[in-house]
XYZ file of C-alpha atoms in Angstrom:
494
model
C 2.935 -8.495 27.603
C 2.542 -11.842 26.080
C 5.567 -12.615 24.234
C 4.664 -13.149 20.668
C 3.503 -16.810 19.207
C 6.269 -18.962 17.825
C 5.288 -19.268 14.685
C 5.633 -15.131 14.241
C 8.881 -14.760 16.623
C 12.398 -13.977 15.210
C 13.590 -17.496 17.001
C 11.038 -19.421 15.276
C 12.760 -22.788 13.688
C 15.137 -22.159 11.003
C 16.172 -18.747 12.745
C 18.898 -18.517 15.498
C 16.795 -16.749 18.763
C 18.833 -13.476 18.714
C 17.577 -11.377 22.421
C 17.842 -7.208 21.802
C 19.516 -6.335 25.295
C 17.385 -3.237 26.648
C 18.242 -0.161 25.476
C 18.897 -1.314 22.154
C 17.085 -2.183 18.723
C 18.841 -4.488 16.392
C 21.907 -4.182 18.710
C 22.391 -0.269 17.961
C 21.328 2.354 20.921
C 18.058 3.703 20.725
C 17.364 6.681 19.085
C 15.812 9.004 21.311
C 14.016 10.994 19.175
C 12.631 7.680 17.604
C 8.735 8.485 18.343
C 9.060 12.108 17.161
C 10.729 10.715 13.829
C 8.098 8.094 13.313
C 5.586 11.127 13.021
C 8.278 12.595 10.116
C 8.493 8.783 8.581
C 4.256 8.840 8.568
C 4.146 11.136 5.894
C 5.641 9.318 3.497
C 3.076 6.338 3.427
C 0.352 8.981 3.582
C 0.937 10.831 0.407
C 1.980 7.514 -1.277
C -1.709 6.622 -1.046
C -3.187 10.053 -1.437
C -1.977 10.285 -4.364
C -2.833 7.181 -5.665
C -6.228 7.106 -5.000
C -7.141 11.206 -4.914
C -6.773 11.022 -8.889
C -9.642 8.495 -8.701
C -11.974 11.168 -7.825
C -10.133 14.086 -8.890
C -10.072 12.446 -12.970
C -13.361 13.482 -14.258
C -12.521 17.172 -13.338
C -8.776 16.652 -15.086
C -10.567 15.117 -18.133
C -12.915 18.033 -18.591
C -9.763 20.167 -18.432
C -7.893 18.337 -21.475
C -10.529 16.350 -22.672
C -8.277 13.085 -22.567
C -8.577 10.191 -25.016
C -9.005 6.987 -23.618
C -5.875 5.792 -23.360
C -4.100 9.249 -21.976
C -7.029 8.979 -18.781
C -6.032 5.539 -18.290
C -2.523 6.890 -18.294
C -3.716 9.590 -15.753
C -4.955 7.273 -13.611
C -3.220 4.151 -13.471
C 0.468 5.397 -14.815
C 1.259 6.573 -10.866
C 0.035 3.035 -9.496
C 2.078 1.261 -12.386
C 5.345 2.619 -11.962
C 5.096 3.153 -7.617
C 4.500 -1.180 -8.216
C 7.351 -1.994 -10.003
C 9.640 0.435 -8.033
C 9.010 -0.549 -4.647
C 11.556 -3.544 -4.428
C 14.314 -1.417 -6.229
C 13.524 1.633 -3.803
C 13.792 -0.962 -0.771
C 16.988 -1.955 -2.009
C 18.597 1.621 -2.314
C 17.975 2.436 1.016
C 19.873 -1.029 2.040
C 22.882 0.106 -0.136
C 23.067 4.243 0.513
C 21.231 4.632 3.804
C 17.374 4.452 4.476
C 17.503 8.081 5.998
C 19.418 9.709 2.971
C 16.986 7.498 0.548
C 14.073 8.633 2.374
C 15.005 12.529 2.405
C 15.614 12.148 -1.672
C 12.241 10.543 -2.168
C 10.792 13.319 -0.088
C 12.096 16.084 -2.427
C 11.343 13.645 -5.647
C 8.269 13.790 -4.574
C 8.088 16.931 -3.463
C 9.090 18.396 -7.057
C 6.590 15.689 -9.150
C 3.494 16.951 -7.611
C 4.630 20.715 -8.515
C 5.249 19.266 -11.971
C 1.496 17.584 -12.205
C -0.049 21.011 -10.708
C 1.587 23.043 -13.397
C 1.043 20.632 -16.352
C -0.338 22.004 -19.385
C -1.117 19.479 -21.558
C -1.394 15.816 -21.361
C 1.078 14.681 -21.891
C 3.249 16.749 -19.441
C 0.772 15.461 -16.654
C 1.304 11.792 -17.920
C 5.533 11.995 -17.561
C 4.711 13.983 -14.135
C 2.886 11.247 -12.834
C 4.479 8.742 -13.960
C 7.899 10.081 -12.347
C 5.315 10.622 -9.165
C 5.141 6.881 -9.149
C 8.981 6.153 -9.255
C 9.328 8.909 -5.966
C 6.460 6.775 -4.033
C 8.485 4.179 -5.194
C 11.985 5.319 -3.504
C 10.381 7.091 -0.467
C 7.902 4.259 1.035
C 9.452 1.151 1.269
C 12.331 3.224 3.686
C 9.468 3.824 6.348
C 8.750 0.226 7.146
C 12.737 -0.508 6.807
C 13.226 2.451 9.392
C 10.676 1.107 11.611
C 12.306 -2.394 11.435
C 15.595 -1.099 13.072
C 14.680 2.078 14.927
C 12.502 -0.072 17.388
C 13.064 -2.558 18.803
C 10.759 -5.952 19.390
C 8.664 -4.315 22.855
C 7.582 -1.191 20.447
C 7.533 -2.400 16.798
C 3.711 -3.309 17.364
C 3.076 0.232 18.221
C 4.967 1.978 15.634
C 3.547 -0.209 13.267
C 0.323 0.246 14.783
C 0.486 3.797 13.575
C 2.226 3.357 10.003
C -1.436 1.317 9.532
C -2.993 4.430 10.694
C -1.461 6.600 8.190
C -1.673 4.714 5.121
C -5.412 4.690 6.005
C -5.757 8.041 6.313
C -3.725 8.241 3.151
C -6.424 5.896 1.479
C -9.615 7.624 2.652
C -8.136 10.949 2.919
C -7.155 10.807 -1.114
C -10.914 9.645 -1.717
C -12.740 12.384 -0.072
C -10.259 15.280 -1.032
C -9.842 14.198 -4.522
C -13.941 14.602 -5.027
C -13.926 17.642 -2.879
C -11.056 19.911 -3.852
C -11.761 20.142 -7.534
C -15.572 20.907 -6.581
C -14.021 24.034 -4.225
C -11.999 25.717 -6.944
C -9.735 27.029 -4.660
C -8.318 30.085 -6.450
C -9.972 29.106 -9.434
C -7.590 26.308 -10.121
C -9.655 23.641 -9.771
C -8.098 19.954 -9.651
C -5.061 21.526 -9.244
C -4.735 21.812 -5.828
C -4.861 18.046 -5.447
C -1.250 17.749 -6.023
C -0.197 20.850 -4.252
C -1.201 19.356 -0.892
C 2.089 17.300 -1.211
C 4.659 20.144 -1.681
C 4.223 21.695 2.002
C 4.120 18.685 3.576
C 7.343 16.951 1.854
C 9.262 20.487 2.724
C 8.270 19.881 6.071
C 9.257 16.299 6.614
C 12.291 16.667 4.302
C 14.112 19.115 7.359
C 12.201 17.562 10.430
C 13.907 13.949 9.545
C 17.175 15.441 9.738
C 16.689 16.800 13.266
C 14.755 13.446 14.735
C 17.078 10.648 12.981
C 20.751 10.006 13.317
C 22.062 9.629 10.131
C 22.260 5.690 9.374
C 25.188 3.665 7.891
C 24.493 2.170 4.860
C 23.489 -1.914 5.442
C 25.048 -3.131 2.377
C 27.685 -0.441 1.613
C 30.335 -1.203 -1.399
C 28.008 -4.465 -2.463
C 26.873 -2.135 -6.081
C 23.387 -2.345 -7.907
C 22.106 -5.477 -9.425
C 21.181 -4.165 -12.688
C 19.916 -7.232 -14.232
C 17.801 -7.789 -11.526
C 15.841 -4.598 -11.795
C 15.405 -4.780 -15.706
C 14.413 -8.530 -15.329
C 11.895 -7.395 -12.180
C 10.752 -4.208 -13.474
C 9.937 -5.449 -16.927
C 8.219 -9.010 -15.687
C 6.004 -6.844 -12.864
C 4.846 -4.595 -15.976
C 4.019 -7.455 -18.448
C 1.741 -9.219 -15.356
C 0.119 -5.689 -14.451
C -0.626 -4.613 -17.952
C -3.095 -7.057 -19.013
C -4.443 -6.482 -15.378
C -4.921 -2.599 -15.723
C -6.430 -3.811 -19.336
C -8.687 -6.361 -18.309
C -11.741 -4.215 -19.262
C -10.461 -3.610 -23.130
C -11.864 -6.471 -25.121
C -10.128 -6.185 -27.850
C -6.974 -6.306 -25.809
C -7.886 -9.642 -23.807
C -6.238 -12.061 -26.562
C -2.754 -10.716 -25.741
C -3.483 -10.856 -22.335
C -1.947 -14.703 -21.940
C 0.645 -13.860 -23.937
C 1.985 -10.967 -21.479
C 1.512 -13.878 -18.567
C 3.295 -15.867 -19.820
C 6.080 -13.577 -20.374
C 5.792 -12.573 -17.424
C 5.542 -15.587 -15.577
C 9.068 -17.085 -17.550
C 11.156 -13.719 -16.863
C 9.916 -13.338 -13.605
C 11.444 -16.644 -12.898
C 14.560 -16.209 -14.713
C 14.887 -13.165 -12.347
C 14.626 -15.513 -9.106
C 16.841 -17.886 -10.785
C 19.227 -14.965 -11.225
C 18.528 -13.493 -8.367
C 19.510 -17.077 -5.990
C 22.521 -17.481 -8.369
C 23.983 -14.415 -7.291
C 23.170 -14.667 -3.947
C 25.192 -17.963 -3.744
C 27.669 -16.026 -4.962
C 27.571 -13.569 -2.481
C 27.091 -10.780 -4.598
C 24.917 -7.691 -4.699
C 21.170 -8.928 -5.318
C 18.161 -7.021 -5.440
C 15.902 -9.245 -3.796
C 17.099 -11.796 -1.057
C 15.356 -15.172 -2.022
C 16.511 -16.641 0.891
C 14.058 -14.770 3.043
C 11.049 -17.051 1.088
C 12.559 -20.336 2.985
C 10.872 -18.773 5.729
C 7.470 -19.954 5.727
C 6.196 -17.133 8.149
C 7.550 -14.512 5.771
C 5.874 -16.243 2.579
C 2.893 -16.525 4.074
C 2.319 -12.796 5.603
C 3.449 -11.253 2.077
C 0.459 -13.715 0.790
C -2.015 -12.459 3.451
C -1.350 -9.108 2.861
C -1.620 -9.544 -1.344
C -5.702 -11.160 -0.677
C -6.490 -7.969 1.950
C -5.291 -5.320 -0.153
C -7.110 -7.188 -3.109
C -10.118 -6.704 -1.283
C -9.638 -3.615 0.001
C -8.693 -1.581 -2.021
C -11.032 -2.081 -4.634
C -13.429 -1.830 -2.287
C -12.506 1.551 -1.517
C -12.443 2.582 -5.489
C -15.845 1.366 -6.281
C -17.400 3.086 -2.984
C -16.510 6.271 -4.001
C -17.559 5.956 -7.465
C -20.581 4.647 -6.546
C -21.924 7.155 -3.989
C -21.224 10.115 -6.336
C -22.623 8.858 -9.457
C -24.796 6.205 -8.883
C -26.181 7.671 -5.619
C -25.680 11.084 -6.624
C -24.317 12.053 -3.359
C -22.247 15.375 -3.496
C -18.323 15.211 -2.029
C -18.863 16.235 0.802
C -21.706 13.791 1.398
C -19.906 10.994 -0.042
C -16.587 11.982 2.653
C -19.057 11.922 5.499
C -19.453 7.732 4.611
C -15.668 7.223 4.644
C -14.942 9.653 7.923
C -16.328 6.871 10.274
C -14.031 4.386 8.603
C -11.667 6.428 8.935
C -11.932 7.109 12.720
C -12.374 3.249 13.016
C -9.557 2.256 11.032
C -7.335 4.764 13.523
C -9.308 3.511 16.460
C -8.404 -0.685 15.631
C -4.405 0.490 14.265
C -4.273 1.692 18.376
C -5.807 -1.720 19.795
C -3.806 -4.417 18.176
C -1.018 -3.971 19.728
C -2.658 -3.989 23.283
C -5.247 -7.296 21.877
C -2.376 -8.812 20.253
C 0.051 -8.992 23.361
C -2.970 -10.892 25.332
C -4.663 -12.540 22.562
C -1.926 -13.552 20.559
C -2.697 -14.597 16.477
C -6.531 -15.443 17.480
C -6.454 -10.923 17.074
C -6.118 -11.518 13.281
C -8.614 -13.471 13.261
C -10.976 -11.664 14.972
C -10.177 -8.762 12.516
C -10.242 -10.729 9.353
C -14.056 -11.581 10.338
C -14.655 -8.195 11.632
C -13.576 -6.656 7.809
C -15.575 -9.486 6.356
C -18.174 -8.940 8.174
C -18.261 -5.151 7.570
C -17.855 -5.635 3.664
C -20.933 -8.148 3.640
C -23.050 -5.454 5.252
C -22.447 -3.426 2.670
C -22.636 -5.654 -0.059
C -26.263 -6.759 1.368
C -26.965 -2.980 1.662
C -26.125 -2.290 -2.092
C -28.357 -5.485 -3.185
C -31.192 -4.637 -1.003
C -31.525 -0.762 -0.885
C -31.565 2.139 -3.434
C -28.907 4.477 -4.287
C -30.721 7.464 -1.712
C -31.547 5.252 1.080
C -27.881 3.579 1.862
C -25.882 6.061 2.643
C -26.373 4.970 6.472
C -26.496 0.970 6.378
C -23.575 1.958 4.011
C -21.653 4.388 6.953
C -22.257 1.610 9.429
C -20.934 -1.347 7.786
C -17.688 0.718 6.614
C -16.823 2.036 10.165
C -17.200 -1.883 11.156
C -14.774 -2.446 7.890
C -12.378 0.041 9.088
C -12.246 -1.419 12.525
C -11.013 -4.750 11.421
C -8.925 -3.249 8.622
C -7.351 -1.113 10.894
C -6.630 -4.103 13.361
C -5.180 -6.336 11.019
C -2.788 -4.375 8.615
C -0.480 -3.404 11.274
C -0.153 -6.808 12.654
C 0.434 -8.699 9.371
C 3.408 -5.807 8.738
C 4.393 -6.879 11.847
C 4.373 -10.287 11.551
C 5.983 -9.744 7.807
C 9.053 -7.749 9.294
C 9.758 -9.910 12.144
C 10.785 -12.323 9.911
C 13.897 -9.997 7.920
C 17.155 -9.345 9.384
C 18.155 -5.702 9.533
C 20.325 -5.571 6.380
C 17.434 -6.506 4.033
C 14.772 -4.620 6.021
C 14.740 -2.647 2.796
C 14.392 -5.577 0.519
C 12.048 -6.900 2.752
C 9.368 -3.462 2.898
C 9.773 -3.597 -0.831
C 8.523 -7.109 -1.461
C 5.879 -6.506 0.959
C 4.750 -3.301 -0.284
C 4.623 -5.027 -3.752
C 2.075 -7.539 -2.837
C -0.168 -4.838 -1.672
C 0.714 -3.251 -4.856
C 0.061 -6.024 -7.055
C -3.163 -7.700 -5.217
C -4.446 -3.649 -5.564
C -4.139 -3.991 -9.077
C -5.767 -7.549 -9.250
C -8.378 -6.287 -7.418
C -9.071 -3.176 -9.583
C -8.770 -4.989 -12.979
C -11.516 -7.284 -11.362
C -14.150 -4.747 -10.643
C -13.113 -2.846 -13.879
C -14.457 -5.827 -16.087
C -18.118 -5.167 -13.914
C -17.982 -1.793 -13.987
C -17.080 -0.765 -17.850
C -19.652 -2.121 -20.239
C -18.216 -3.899 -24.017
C -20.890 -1.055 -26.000
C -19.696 2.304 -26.142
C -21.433 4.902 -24.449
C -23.483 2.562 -22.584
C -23.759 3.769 -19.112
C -21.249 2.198 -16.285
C -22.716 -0.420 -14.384
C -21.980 0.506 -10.756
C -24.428 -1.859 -9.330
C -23.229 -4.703 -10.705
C -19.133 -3.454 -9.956
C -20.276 -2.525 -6.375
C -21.766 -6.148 -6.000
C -18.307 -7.421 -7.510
C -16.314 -5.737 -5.698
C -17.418 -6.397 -2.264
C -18.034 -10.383 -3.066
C -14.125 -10.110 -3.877
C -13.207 -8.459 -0.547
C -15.371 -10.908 1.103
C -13.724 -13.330 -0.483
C -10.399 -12.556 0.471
C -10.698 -11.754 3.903
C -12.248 -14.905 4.242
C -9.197 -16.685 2.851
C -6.858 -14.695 4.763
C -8.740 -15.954 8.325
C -8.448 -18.967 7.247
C -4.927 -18.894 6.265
C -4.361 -17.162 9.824
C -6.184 -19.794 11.584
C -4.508 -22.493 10.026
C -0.895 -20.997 10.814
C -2.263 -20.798 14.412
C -3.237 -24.258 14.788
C 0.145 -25.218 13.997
C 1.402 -24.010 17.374
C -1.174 -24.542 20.119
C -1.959 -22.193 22.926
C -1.508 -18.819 20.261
């Protein structure tokens, strides 16, 4: 295999070259049970994104159940993606101090016992607190995957185990937007959009004992060091002033407080890194390591993966939406677009390991343009065509979408991770999952403004949000090749 470019390998400048002996990951023995584990460890990025975007389907059937005013649906909706966002560095952080094993197994049964509670709501606001404590179990249980997968493998198969995290937060993605228009529209047991959230329960239970019998127990990374308190008010509440006025972005009358939250959050987000570097230089507990920003690899992959996710996932939103009521597609119809994405997503996740070992960085590359040039098809298909006649321009240009998606997630995790040492590998996940998090939300708060008209009752304008949404992820794939390609160019021959 190729050994990987300088500019993504642990030795890069600024970072001692420290060899894993064979045998070994992170200078521990290998865990032999390691691939059957990383099965166990897939769930938990599944269901973090099944649940997040099922609801997006699943919410017209839940508002016909309670009738919902506007700001309890929004509540519905967006309340899981709020809290899971300002969570994830905390829940990276836990698993550093009590164990990412032990973490993981709680947010399992968190999780577990969240989705029971949003099944059995019966009333509003019931389902509201149940997903918003959803959110906080996402929160604690994904960031310990990635952190696992940091120091269960070591350098020769971290490609490939992150090759297949990719491939099941996909499936988590596309999975939660064909099941959450489908299940309601079964009635299974006459229980309608219930069901949605009962598809977690089995599959936690499961995981919860298999992890136990498939991963050794692991010592805490930064045992007896305490919680920075501070740090997670000063996080949590600067994340929540920048994504409210995001989430709001389509409620006019809301829009002149908008600057005002940015600006809040811009000044107590940086009295948090302040705080955050003092007490570092301290050598005290800290919740997120700024040091790991002086390393211009790691800065720059959590930046690539905020633009794809931006485009992505938005993307994904608006597609659904837009087959079902604009096209008038049924479910099951609609699901048939996304399966080929879905195959090609898993299909590219398998490659890039195998391109990327005799390619090098030119792979991500390659994908970004692939994904671009997937999303243009479809925005030319949406501008050109009418809603009953693109369903298969539509299929084609999202199975090309997938295939570069799938290539390109993996690696930039990849690339991300290599960068942390194993005692932050918690801290590390976190930030990274919070990009995605936040450039989701940017993304979303985007289309929104297309897609919700200012007169009430005037009918959505899915054209116009399907056009906006796929110039966006155009847009930044684009930038992220050229990001890529510039990081290349500074070390020849990759």
């Amino acid at each position: 295999m190729k050994p990987v470019p300088a500019v993504l390998a642990p030795g890069a400048p600024g970072r001692p070259p420290s060899p894993v002996p064979p045998g070994q990951a992170d200078g521990a023995p290998l865990n032999p049970r390691r691939w059957q584990a990383l099965a166990v460890l897939a769930v938990g990025p599944f269901l973090s994104l099944f649940d997040q975007f099922c609801v997006n389907l699943a919410a017209p059937s839940i508002n016909r159940s309670f009738t919902l005013s506007p700001l309890e649906f929004q509540a519905v909706v967006g309340g899981y993606s709020l809290v899971y966002g300002l969570g994830l560095i905390t829940g990276g952080r836990l698993g550093d101090l009590f164990g990412r094993r032990r973490v993981y197994r709680v947010g399992l049964a968190l999780f577990a016992v969240t989705s029971l509670a949003c099944a059995l709501a019966w009333s509003p606001a019931v389902l509201i607190a149940a997903r918003l404590a959803q959110g906080a179990a996402a929160a604690v249980l994904q960031p310990q995957v990635l952190a696992l997968i940091r120091v269960q493998f070591p350098p020769a198969e971290r490609a490939r185990a992150l090759s297949w995290y990719g491939v099941s937060m996909s499936l988590g993605m596309i999975c939660g937007q064909v099941l959450g228009g489908a299940i309601p529209s079964w009635d299974l047991l006459g229980l309608g959009w219930r069901p949605v959230f009962l598809v977690a329960v089995p599959l936690c239970a499961v995981a919860h004992l298999a992890i136990a019998r498939t991963l050794p127990a692991d010592r805490a990374a930064r045992a007896g060091q305490g919680i920075d308190g501070a740090g997670i008010a000063l996080s949590a509440t600067g994340f929540a002033l920048l994504l409210l006025p995001l989430a709001a972005l389509q409620e006019g009358s809301f829009l002149p407080a908008g600057p005002v939250l940015l600006a809040a959050a811009a000044l107590l987000l940086t009295v948090f890194v302040a705080h955050q570097t003092r007490r570092e230089r301290g050598d005290r507990a800290v919740l997120l390591p700024v040091r790991l920003f002086a390393d211009r690899t790691f800065g720059l992959g959590v930046l690539l993966n905020f633009l794809l996710y931006m485009s992505s996932v938005p993307f994904a939103v608006m597609l659904g939406l837009y087959l079902q009521d604009e096209s008038r597609l049924s479910p099951a119809v609609a699901g048939l677009v996304f399966t080929p994405a879905a195959v090609a997503i898993a299909a590219g996740s398998r490659l890039a390991p195998a391109l990327q070992g005799r390619f090098g960085l030119r792979v991500l590359v390659v994908a970004a343009a692939l994904t671009a040039a997937g999303l243009a098809g479809a925005l030319a298909t949406v501008g050109l065509g009418t809603p009953d006649a693109v369903v298969l321009p539509l299929t084609v240009s999202f199975a090309v979408y997938g295939l570069g998606n799938g290539m390109i997630v993996p690696l930039l995790t990849g690339v991300v991770l290599a960068q942390v040492p194993p005692q932050d590998a918690g801290a590390g996940s976190g930030v990274l999952s919070t990009a995605q998090q936040l450039g989701a939300a940017a993304g979303i708060a985007v289309i929104g403004a297309f897609l919700y008209p200012a007169a009430t009752g005037a009918p959505l304008r899915y054209a116009d949000a399907m056009w906006a949404g796929t110039s966006l992820a155009v847009l930044g794939v684009v930038c992220a090749a050229l990001l890529t390609s510039a990081a290349r160019r500074q070390r020849p021959g990759n």
